[in-house]
Amino acid sequence: MSPKYSLIIPIYNEEETIAELYRRVRAVMDRLDGAVELILVNDGSRDRSLALMRGLHEQDGRVCYLSLARNFGHQVAVTAGLNFARGQVVVVLDADLQDPPELIPQLVEQWQLGFDVVYAQRIQRKREGWFKRFTAYVFYRVLQRLADVDIPTDTGDFCLMDRQVVDVLNAIPERNRYIRGLRSWIGFRQTAVLFERDPRFAGEVKYTFRKSFGLAVNGLVSFSTVPLRLSTYLGLFAACAAVVMAFMVIYWRLFFPGSPLTGYAIIAAAVFFLGAVQLFSIGILGEYIGRIYDEVKNRPLYTLAEAAGFTEFPTPRSPRTPPEQLRRSLDR
Ligand code: UDP
Ligand code: MG
């Protein structure tokens, strides 16, 4: 029999938070009105996270875990969890307790009212650096202007999804996964529940600036082709500027012989400007082409090293057959 609720938590070097996370999540699990499975996804942690996850699985049969063969990134870890979740209702949250598990009953309430996607929207980020808050603020608003779908601002991956939605998400073959965008793209009835984002419980932020920047570029490129048009606009602008310059030069030649604007400096500036525009455009083009290349290669999204607690193994995305220990855990 499949559980009613699946909770998915991606974990990357979170040994300091796991015990507290489990304590708080378990309190919520006990309150929910149906069977719950807690899916912990180890995203190639290098600390004791996996050992702790194994321990929780031994101690509580509702805890299942997946262990990816290396660090594949948050979005892929969540995707792996979604592939394996069996619940009627699936909830995704972060391991660092920035997404309070106690909000889950409120998300469930909205689901009971008939919503298929209930996303948690932050009204405040407590004690996150000004730089992170500022960049997040700007990014979400730029994305909303440029994206083809309406991606709500200030929402992360903390959400509840109905089985129907998860099935659609799982069927999307796209490899550059920007889950919060795909979730909006899918449609269905969606609603928000507002919450205050707590500070991280312990440990370092696992989303380095580089990873956050990568995620942001991915979101933009996956959901908008406007940046491609930018080079067209820049090209048009440069062309207009050139025509204006030509007329100005003719005008100066005729009426102001010896004008200061005809020296090397202006030529150098023009060359640099055009060089910059061209490199910038090629860079944007590259972002799209690189993603096309990624999609075409069609590698599996992740490789799985270990899994436990899943009595039935869904279509493995891993290229090789499940290893012995995996089969053993499946027989249980
Ligand atoms: N995470 C992950 N793989 C990564 C980076 C992060 O699975 O490569 C997990 C991490 O363990 C946490 C969640 O993703 O559960 C969010 O990470 P973090 O709190 O560092 O980022 P934030 O969203 O708060 O900036
Ligand atoms: Mg966090």
PDB file of N, CA and C and ligand atoms in Angstrom, residues 14 94-99 128 132 197-198 200 205-207, ligand 2:
ATOM      1  N   GLU A  14      24.760  17.885   5.953  1.00  0.00           N
ATOM      2  CA  GLU A  14      23.912  18.495   6.975  1.00  0.00           C
ATOM      3  C   GLU A  14      23.970  17.737   8.300  1.00  0.00           C
ATOM      4  N   ASP A  94      13.607  22.018   2.620  1.00  0.00           N
ATOM      5  CA  ASP A  94      15.051  22.024   2.843  1.00  0.00           C
ATOM      6  C   ASP A  94      15.406  21.363   4.165  1.00  0.00           C
ATOM      7  N   ALA A  95      16.645  20.901   4.239  1.00  0.00           N
ATOM      8  CA  ALA A  95      17.074  20.195   5.443  1.00  0.00           C
ATOM      9  C   ALA A  95      17.472  21.144   6.568  1.00  0.00           C
ATOM     10  N   ASP A  96      17.747  22.394   6.237  1.00  0.00           N
ATOM     11  CA  ASP A  96      18.349  23.275   7.245  1.00  0.00           C
ATOM     12  C   ASP A  96      17.333  23.968   8.132  1.00  0.00           C
ATOM     13  N   LEU A  97      16.060  23.544   8.024  1.00  0.00           N
ATOM     14  CA  LEU A  97      14.983  24.095   8.858  1.00  0.00           C
ATOM     15  C   LEU A  97      14.696  25.558   8.551  1.00  0.00           C
ATOM     16  N   GLN A  98      15.112  25.999   7.362  1.00  0.00           N
ATOM     17  CA  GLN A  98      14.694  27.341   6.934  1.00  0.00           C
ATOM     18  C   GLN A  98      13.254  27.280   6.472  1.00  0.00           C
ATOM     19  N   ASP A  99      12.847  26.090   6.049  1.00  0.00           N
ATOM     20  CA  ASP A  99      11.454  25.863   5.687  1.00  0.00           C
ATOM     21  C   ASP A  99      10.830  25.136   6.866  1.00  0.00           C
ATOM     22  N   GLU A 128      19.420  36.764   6.862  1.00  0.00           N
ATOM     23  CA  GLU A 128      20.242  36.361   5.744  1.00  0.00           C
ATOM     24  C   GLU A 128      20.971  37.625   5.316  1.00  0.00           C
ATOM     25  N   LYS A 132      22.527  38.535  -0.221  1.00  0.00           N
ATOM     26  CA  LYS A 132      21.649  37.454  -0.657  1.00  0.00           C
ATOM     27  C   LYS A 132      20.214  37.967  -0.816  1.00  0.00           C
ATOM     28  N   ARG A 197      10.691  33.159   6.649  1.00  0.00           N
ATOM     29  CA  ARG A 197      11.785  32.212   6.495  1.00  0.00           C
ATOM     30  C   ARG A 197      12.736  32.330   7.669  1.00  0.00           C
ATOM     31  N   ASP A 198      12.908  31.221   8.375  1.00  0.00           N
ATOM     32  CA  ASP A 198      13.798  31.210   9.533  1.00  0.00           C
ATOM     33  C   ASP A 198      15.246  31.218   9.085  1.00  0.00           C
ATOM     34  N   ARG A 200      19.018  29.653   8.966  1.00  0.00           N
ATOM     35  CA  ARG A 200      19.514  28.281   8.927  1.00  0.00           C
ATOM     36  C   ARG A 200      19.761  27.778  10.346  1.00  0.00           C
ATOM     37  N   VAL A 205      25.863  27.619   4.601  1.00  0.00           N
ATOM     38  CA  VAL A 205      24.988  27.599   3.435  1.00  0.00           C
ATOM     39  C   VAL A 205      25.630  26.695   2.389  1.00  0.00           C
ATOM     40  N   LYS A 206      24.842  25.781   1.829  1.00  0.00           N
ATOM     41  CA  LYS A 206      25.400  24.852   0.860  1.00  0.00           C
ATOM     42  C   LYS A 206      25.282  25.391  -0.555  1.00  0.00           C
ATOM     43  N   TYR A 207      24.433  26.391  -0.718  1.00  0.00           N
ATOM     44  CA  TYR A 207      24.336  27.052  -2.007  1.00  0.00           C
ATOM     45  C   TYR A 207      25.380  28.141  -2.040  1.00  0.00           C
TER      46      TYR A 207
HETATM   47 MG    MG B   2      18.968  27.196   3.513  1.00  0.00          MG
END
